[in-house]
Amino acid sequence: APPEKPARLGLCAACHGEDGVGRIPGAPNLAGQKLDYLREALRQYRDGRRDIPVMRAATGPLTDAELDRLAEWYSALPPPKAAQ
Amino acid sequence: APPEKPARLGLCAACHGEDGVGRIPGAPNLAGQKLDYLREALRQYRDGRRDIPVMRAATGPLTDAELDRLAEWYSALPPPKAAQ
């Protein structure tokens, strides 16, 4: 069964979609990405090891558990059908 | 037509495969990822805005043009069929 929709998904979906397909330039596709990579990337954005202001602002208030729910949501989605 | 195989692809392929499917824990899938995102991510790894030692070492010697050939290669590949 797919994971339950995370409470914080709306913040991500503006740029990455609820379906994990990037909506704006620079916003990567997330659908089907590896879970361990997404979990770690979110922590890197939150603590500044990835120094991207919009992502630091988005992840700053979130707990580890909230980050993990988001990573699980996007990882479980089917990858986009075609490149781009 | 797919892009010509980049000269530097071997370095990437050890962890990401020539097919852009991550081979080891923590190595993301790259196949079908958005081109602009990959180009920018490679620059961030090279200059330390993404502070990941193995990626900084791998990208450090590469020119902008070499990074772009790698981004074009992986972006043009079909995404993995299923999650993970």
PDB file of C-alpha atoms in Angstrom:
ATOM      1  CA  ALA A   1       0.000   0.000   0.000  1.00  0.00           C
ATOM      2  CA  PRO A   2       1.268   3.513  -0.686  1.00  0.00           C
ATOM      3  CA  PRO A   3       2.252   5.576   2.356  1.00  0.00           C
ATOM      4  CA  GLU A   4      -0.313   7.917   3.861  1.00  0.00           C
ATOM      5  CA  LYS A   5      -0.098  11.440   2.464  1.00  0.00           C
ATOM      6  CA  PRO A   6       2.319  13.369   4.716  1.00  0.00           C
ATOM      7  CA  ALA A   7       0.999  16.349   6.644  1.00  0.00           C
ATOM      8  CA  ARG A   8       3.778  18.544   5.248  1.00  0.00           C
ATOM      9  CA  LEU A   9       3.402  17.516   1.612  1.00  0.00           C
ATOM     10  CA  GLY A  10       1.826  20.793   0.505  1.00  0.00           C
ATOM     11  CA  LEU A  11       5.039  22.694   1.054  1.00  0.00           C
ATOM     12  CA  CYS A  12       6.975  20.323  -1.212  1.00  0.00           C
ATOM     13  CA  ALA A  13       4.274  19.962  -3.830  1.00  0.00           C
ATOM     14  CA  ALA A  14       4.399  23.575  -4.989  1.00  0.00           C
ATOM     15  CA  CYS A  15       7.693  22.847  -6.748  1.00  0.00           C
ATOM     16  CA  HIS A  16       7.925  19.030  -6.877  1.00  0.00           C
ATOM     17  CA  GLY A  17       4.235  18.140  -7.313  1.00  0.00           C
ATOM     18  CA  GLU A  18       2.408  15.626  -5.177  1.00  0.00           C
ATOM     19  CA  ASP A  19       3.480  13.184  -7.898  1.00  0.00           C
ATOM     20  CA  GLY A  20       7.183  13.982  -7.552  1.00  0.00           C
ATOM     21  CA  VAL A  21       7.628  15.505 -10.995  1.00  0.00           C
ATOM     22  CA  GLY A  22       9.465  18.834 -10.843  1.00  0.00           C
ATOM     23  CA  ARG A  23       7.197  21.752 -11.698  1.00  0.00           C
ATOM     24  CA  ILE A  24       9.701  24.566 -12.065  1.00  0.00           C
ATOM     25  CA  PRO A  25      13.230  24.941 -13.434  1.00  0.00           C
ATOM     26  CA  GLY A  26      15.792  23.520 -11.051  1.00  0.00           C
ATOM     27  CA  ALA A  27      13.321  21.434  -9.048  1.00  0.00           C
ATOM     28  CA  PRO A  28      14.303  17.781  -9.483  1.00  0.00           C
ATOM     29  CA  ASN A  29      12.015  14.853 -10.066  1.00  0.00           C
ATOM     30  CA  LEU A  30      11.615  12.906  -6.816  1.00  0.00           C
ATOM     31  CA  ALA A  31       9.245  10.112  -7.829  1.00  0.00           C
ATOM     32  CA  GLY A  32      10.866   6.728  -7.424  1.00  0.00           C
ATOM     33  CA  GLN A  33      14.132   8.139  -6.124  1.00  0.00           C
ATOM     34  CA  LYS A  34      15.980   5.966  -3.639  1.00  0.00           C
ATOM     35  CA  LEU A  35      14.664   6.269  -0.102  1.00  0.00           C
ATOM     36  CA  ASP A  36      18.032   6.444   1.637  1.00  0.00           C
ATOM     37  CA  TYR A  37      19.176   9.209  -0.691  1.00  0.00           C
ATOM     38  CA  LEU A  38      16.042  11.302  -0.135  1.00  0.00           C
ATOM     39  CA  ARG A  39      16.218  10.926   3.638  1.00  0.00           C
ATOM     40  CA  GLU A  40      19.845  12.049   3.677  1.00  0.00           C
ATOM     41  CA  ALA A  41      19.323  14.892   1.173  1.00  0.00           C
ATOM     42  CA  LEU A  42      16.538  16.368   3.315  1.00  0.00           C
ATOM     43  CA  ARG A  43      18.819  16.365   6.355  1.00  0.00           C
ATOM     44  CA  GLN A  44      21.579  18.017   4.327  1.00  0.00           C
ATOM     45  CA  TYR A  45      19.212  20.784   3.246  1.00  0.00           C
ATOM     46  CA  ARG A  46      17.990  21.276   6.793  1.00  0.00           C
ATOM     47  CA  ASP A  47      21.441  21.561   8.365  1.00  0.00           C
ATOM     48  CA  GLY A  48      23.031  23.538   5.508  1.00  0.00           C
ATOM     49  CA  ARG A  49      25.377  20.923   4.088  1.00  0.00           C
ATOM     50  CA  ARG A  50      23.352  21.613   0.976  1.00  0.00           C
ATOM     51  CA  ASP A  51      23.224  25.359   1.026  1.00  0.00           C
ATOM     52  CA  ILE A  52      20.037  26.098  -0.910  1.00  0.00           C
ATOM     53  CA  PRO A  53      18.019  28.830   0.841  1.00  0.00           C
ATOM     54  CA  VAL A  54      14.552  27.759  -0.301  1.00  0.00           C
ATOM     55  CA  MET A  55      15.157  24.174   0.772  1.00  0.00           C
ATOM     56  CA  ARG A  56      16.729  25.215   4.039  1.00  0.00           C
ATOM     57  CA  ALA A  57      13.688  27.349   4.806  1.00  0.00           C
ATOM     58  CA  ALA A  58      11.310  24.559   3.843  1.00  0.00           C
ATOM     59  CA  THR A  59      13.012  21.868   5.897  1.00  0.00           C
ATOM     60  CA  GLY A  60      14.162  23.956   8.857  1.00  0.00           C
ATOM     61  CA  PRO A  61      11.028  23.535  10.985  1.00  0.00           C
ATOM     62  CA  LEU A  62      10.591  19.821  10.270  1.00  0.00           C
ATOM     63  CA  THR A  63      11.442  16.928  12.564  1.00  0.00           C
ATOM     64  CA  ASP A  64      13.364  13.865  11.457  1.00  0.00           C
ATOM     65  CA  ALA A  65      10.102  11.927  11.440  1.00  0.00           C
ATOM     66  CA  GLU A  66       8.427  14.511   9.211  1.00  0.00           C
ATOM     67  CA  LEU A  67      11.340  14.466   6.789  1.00  0.00           C
ATOM     68  CA  ASP A  68      11.192  10.694   6.666  1.00  0.00           C
ATOM     69  CA  ARG A  69       7.463  10.667   5.860  1.00  0.00           C
ATOM     70  CA  LEU A  70       8.164  12.955   2.896  1.00  0.00           C
ATOM     71  CA  ALA A  71      11.055  10.816   1.698  1.00  0.00           C
ATOM     72  CA  GLU A  72       8.882   7.713   1.936  1.00  0.00           C
ATOM     73  CA  TRP A  73       6.054   9.368   0.011  1.00  0.00           C
ATOM     74  CA  TYR A  74       8.191  10.406  -2.946  1.00  0.00           C
ATOM     75  CA  SER A  75      10.276   7.253  -3.027  1.00  0.00           C
ATOM     76  CA  ALA A  76       7.163   5.087  -3.284  1.00  0.00           C
ATOM     77  CA  LEU A  77       5.792   6.896  -6.352  1.00  0.00           C
ATOM     78  CA  PRO A  78       6.338   5.570  -9.882  1.00  0.00           C
ATOM     79  CA  PRO A  79       9.166   7.355 -11.717  1.00  0.00           C
ATOM     80  CA  PRO A  80       8.183   9.754 -14.519  1.00  0.00           C
ATOM     81  CA  LYS A  81       7.566   7.991 -17.811  1.00  0.00           C
ATOM     82  CA  ALA A  82      10.018   9.978 -19.950  1.00  0.00           C
ATOM     83  CA  ALA A  83      13.065  12.159 -19.444  1.00  0.00           C
ATOM     84  CA  GLN A  84      12.350  15.721 -18.301  1.00  0.00           C
TER      85      GLN A  84
ATOM     86  CA  ALA B   1      19.835  10.417 -30.827  1.00  0.00           C
ATOM     87  CA  PRO B   2      21.323   9.759 -27.391  1.00  0.00           C
ATOM     88  CA  PRO B   3      24.374  11.831 -26.462  1.00  0.00           C
ATOM     89  CA  GLU B   4      27.809  10.390 -27.097  1.00  0.00           C
ATOM     90  CA  LYS B   5      29.224   8.551 -24.087  1.00  0.00           C
ATOM     91  CA  PRO B   6      31.162  11.109 -22.015  1.00  0.00           C
ATOM     92  CA  ALA B   7      34.883  10.596 -21.536  1.00  0.00           C
ATOM     93  CA  ARG B   8      34.499  10.883 -17.777  1.00  0.00           C
ATOM     94  CA  LEU B   9      31.586   8.507 -17.416  1.00  0.00           C
ATOM     95  CA  GLY B  10      33.613   5.698 -15.859  1.00  0.00           C
ATOM     96  CA  LEU B  11      34.152   7.669 -12.689  1.00  0.00           C
ATOM     97  CA  CYS B  12      30.412   8.176 -12.212  1.00  0.00           C
ATOM     98  CA  ALA B  13      29.400   4.703 -13.283  1.00  0.00           C
ATOM     99  CA  ALA B  14      31.040   2.918 -10.370  1.00  0.00           C
ATOM    100  CA  CYS B  15      28.270   4.189  -8.102  1.00  0.00           C
ATOM    101  CA  HIS B  16      25.518   5.411 -10.459  1.00  0.00           C
ATOM    102  CA  GLY B  17      25.908   2.892 -13.293  1.00  0.00           C
ATOM    103  CA  GLU B  18      26.212   3.854 -16.939  1.00  0.00           C
ATOM    104  CA  ASP B  19      22.436   3.477 -16.911  1.00  0.00           C
ATOM    105  CA  GLY B  20      21.922   5.988 -14.083  1.00  0.00           C
ATOM    106  CA  VAL B  21      20.558   3.511 -11.551  1.00  0.00           C
ATOM    107  CA  GLY B  22      22.278   3.866  -8.178  1.00  0.00           C
ATOM    108  CA  ARG B  23      24.471   0.859  -7.390  1.00  0.00           C
ATOM    109  CA  ILE B  24      25.281   1.482  -3.752  1.00  0.00           C
ATOM    110  CA  PRO B  25      23.428   2.813  -0.721  1.00  0.00           C
ATOM    111  CA  GLY B  26      23.150   6.580  -0.845  1.00  0.00           C
ATOM    112  CA  ALA B  27      23.885   6.884  -4.563  1.00  0.00           C
ATOM    113  CA  PRO B  28      20.781   8.358  -6.221  1.00  0.00           C
ATOM    114  CA  ASN B  29      19.219   7.306  -9.467  1.00  0.00           C
ATOM    115  CA  LEU B  30      20.141   9.808 -12.184  1.00  0.00           C
ATOM    116  CA  ALA B  31      18.422   8.347 -15.246  1.00  0.00           C
ATOM    117  CA  GLY B  32      15.835  10.759 -16.605  1.00  0.00           C
ATOM    118  CA  GLN B  33      16.510  13.410 -13.995  1.00  0.00           C
ATOM    119  CA  LYS B  34      16.015  16.971 -15.141  1.00  0.00           C
ATOM    120  CA  LEU B  35      18.975  18.370 -17.034  1.00  0.00           C
ATOM    121  CA  ASP B  36      19.075  21.765 -15.351  1.00  0.00           C
ATOM    122  CA  TYR B  37      19.025  20.139 -11.931  1.00  0.00           C
ATOM    123  CA  LEU B  38      21.884  17.764 -12.756  1.00  0.00           C
ATOM    124  CA  ARG B  39      24.019  20.540 -14.235  1.00  0.00           C
ATOM    125  CA  GLU B  40      23.571  22.665 -11.137  1.00  0.00           C
ATOM    126  CA  ALA B  41      24.036  19.781  -8.678  1.00  0.00           C
ATOM    127  CA  LEU B  42      27.391  18.887 -10.251  1.00  0.00           C
ATOM    128  CA  ARG B  43      28.578  22.485  -9.847  1.00  0.00           C
ATOM    129  CA  GLN B  44      27.436  22.483  -6.226  1.00  0.00           C
ATOM    130  CA  TYR B  45      29.400  19.320  -5.519  1.00  0.00           C
ATOM    131  CA  ARG B  46      32.485  20.728  -7.240  1.00  0.00           C
ATOM    132  CA  ASP B  47      32.504  24.031  -5.360  1.00  0.00           C
ATOM    133  CA  GLY B  48      31.444  22.594  -1.993  1.00  0.00           C
ATOM    134  CA  ARG B  49      27.942  24.019  -1.711  1.00  0.00           C
ATOM    135  CA  ARG B  50      27.071  20.362  -1.466  1.00  0.00           C
ATOM    136  CA  ASP B  51      29.684  19.169   0.954  1.00  0.00           C
ATOM    137  CA  ILE B  52      30.040  15.504   0.066  1.00  0.00           C
ATOM    138  CA  PRO B  53      33.705  14.473  -0.035  1.00  0.00           C
ATOM    139  CA  VAL B  54      33.429  11.681  -2.604  1.00  0.00           C
ATOM    140  CA  MET B  55      31.487  13.889  -4.996  1.00  0.00           C
ATOM    141  CA  ARG B  56      33.789  16.845  -4.436  1.00  0.00           C
ATOM    142  CA  ALA B  57      36.783  14.651  -5.268  1.00  0.00           C
ATOM    143  CA  ALA B  58      35.075  13.238  -8.344  1.00  0.00           C
ATOM    144  CA  THR B  59      34.002  16.582  -9.781  1.00  0.00           C
ATOM    145  CA  GLY B  60      36.950  18.725  -8.667  1.00  0.00           C
ATOM    146  CA  PRO B  61      39.130  18.154 -11.748  1.00  0.00           C
ATOM    147  CA  LEU B  62      36.296  18.501 -14.276  1.00  0.00           C
ATOM    148  CA  THR B  63      35.538  21.486 -16.461  1.00  0.00           C
ATOM    149  CA  ASP B  64      32.084  22.969 -16.882  1.00  0.00           C
ATOM    150  CA  ALA B  65      31.887  21.337 -20.293  1.00  0.00           C
ATOM    151  CA  GLU B  66      32.752  17.932 -18.868  1.00  0.00           C
ATOM    152  CA  LEU B  67      30.145  18.279 -16.138  1.00  0.00           C
ATOM    153  CA  ASP B  68      27.560  19.234 -18.737  1.00  0.00           C
ATOM    154  CA  ARG B  69      28.293  16.189 -20.896  1.00  0.00           C
ATOM    155  CA  LEU B  70      27.688  13.974 -17.863  1.00  0.00           C
ATOM    156  CA  ALA B  71      24.454  15.767 -16.980  1.00  0.00           C
ATOM    157  CA  GLU B  72      23.260  15.388 -20.572  1.00  0.00           C
ATOM    158  CA  TRP B  73      24.100  11.696 -20.607  1.00  0.00           C
ATOM    159  CA  TYR B  74      22.144  10.840 -17.475  1.00  0.00           C
ATOM    160  CA  SER B  75      19.247  13.152 -18.202  1.00  0.00           C
ATOM    161  CA  ALA B  76      18.684  11.528 -21.603  1.00  0.00           C
ATOM    162  CA  LEU B  77      18.380   7.988 -20.176  1.00  0.00           C
ATOM    163  CA  PRO B  78      15.005   6.391 -19.471  1.00  0.00           C
ATOM    164  CA  PRO B  79      14.057   6.516 -15.779  1.00  0.00           C
ATOM    165  CA  PRO B  80      14.184   3.257 -13.812  1.00  0.00           C
ATOM    166  CA  LYS B  81      11.048   1.175 -14.235  1.00  0.00           C
ATOM    167  CA  ALA B  82      10.204   0.775 -10.556  1.00  0.00           C
ATOM    168  CA  ALA B  83      10.953   2.486  -7.284  1.00  0.00           C
ATOM    169  CA  GLN B  84      14.370   1.713  -5.771  1.00  0.00           C
TER     170      GLN B  84
END
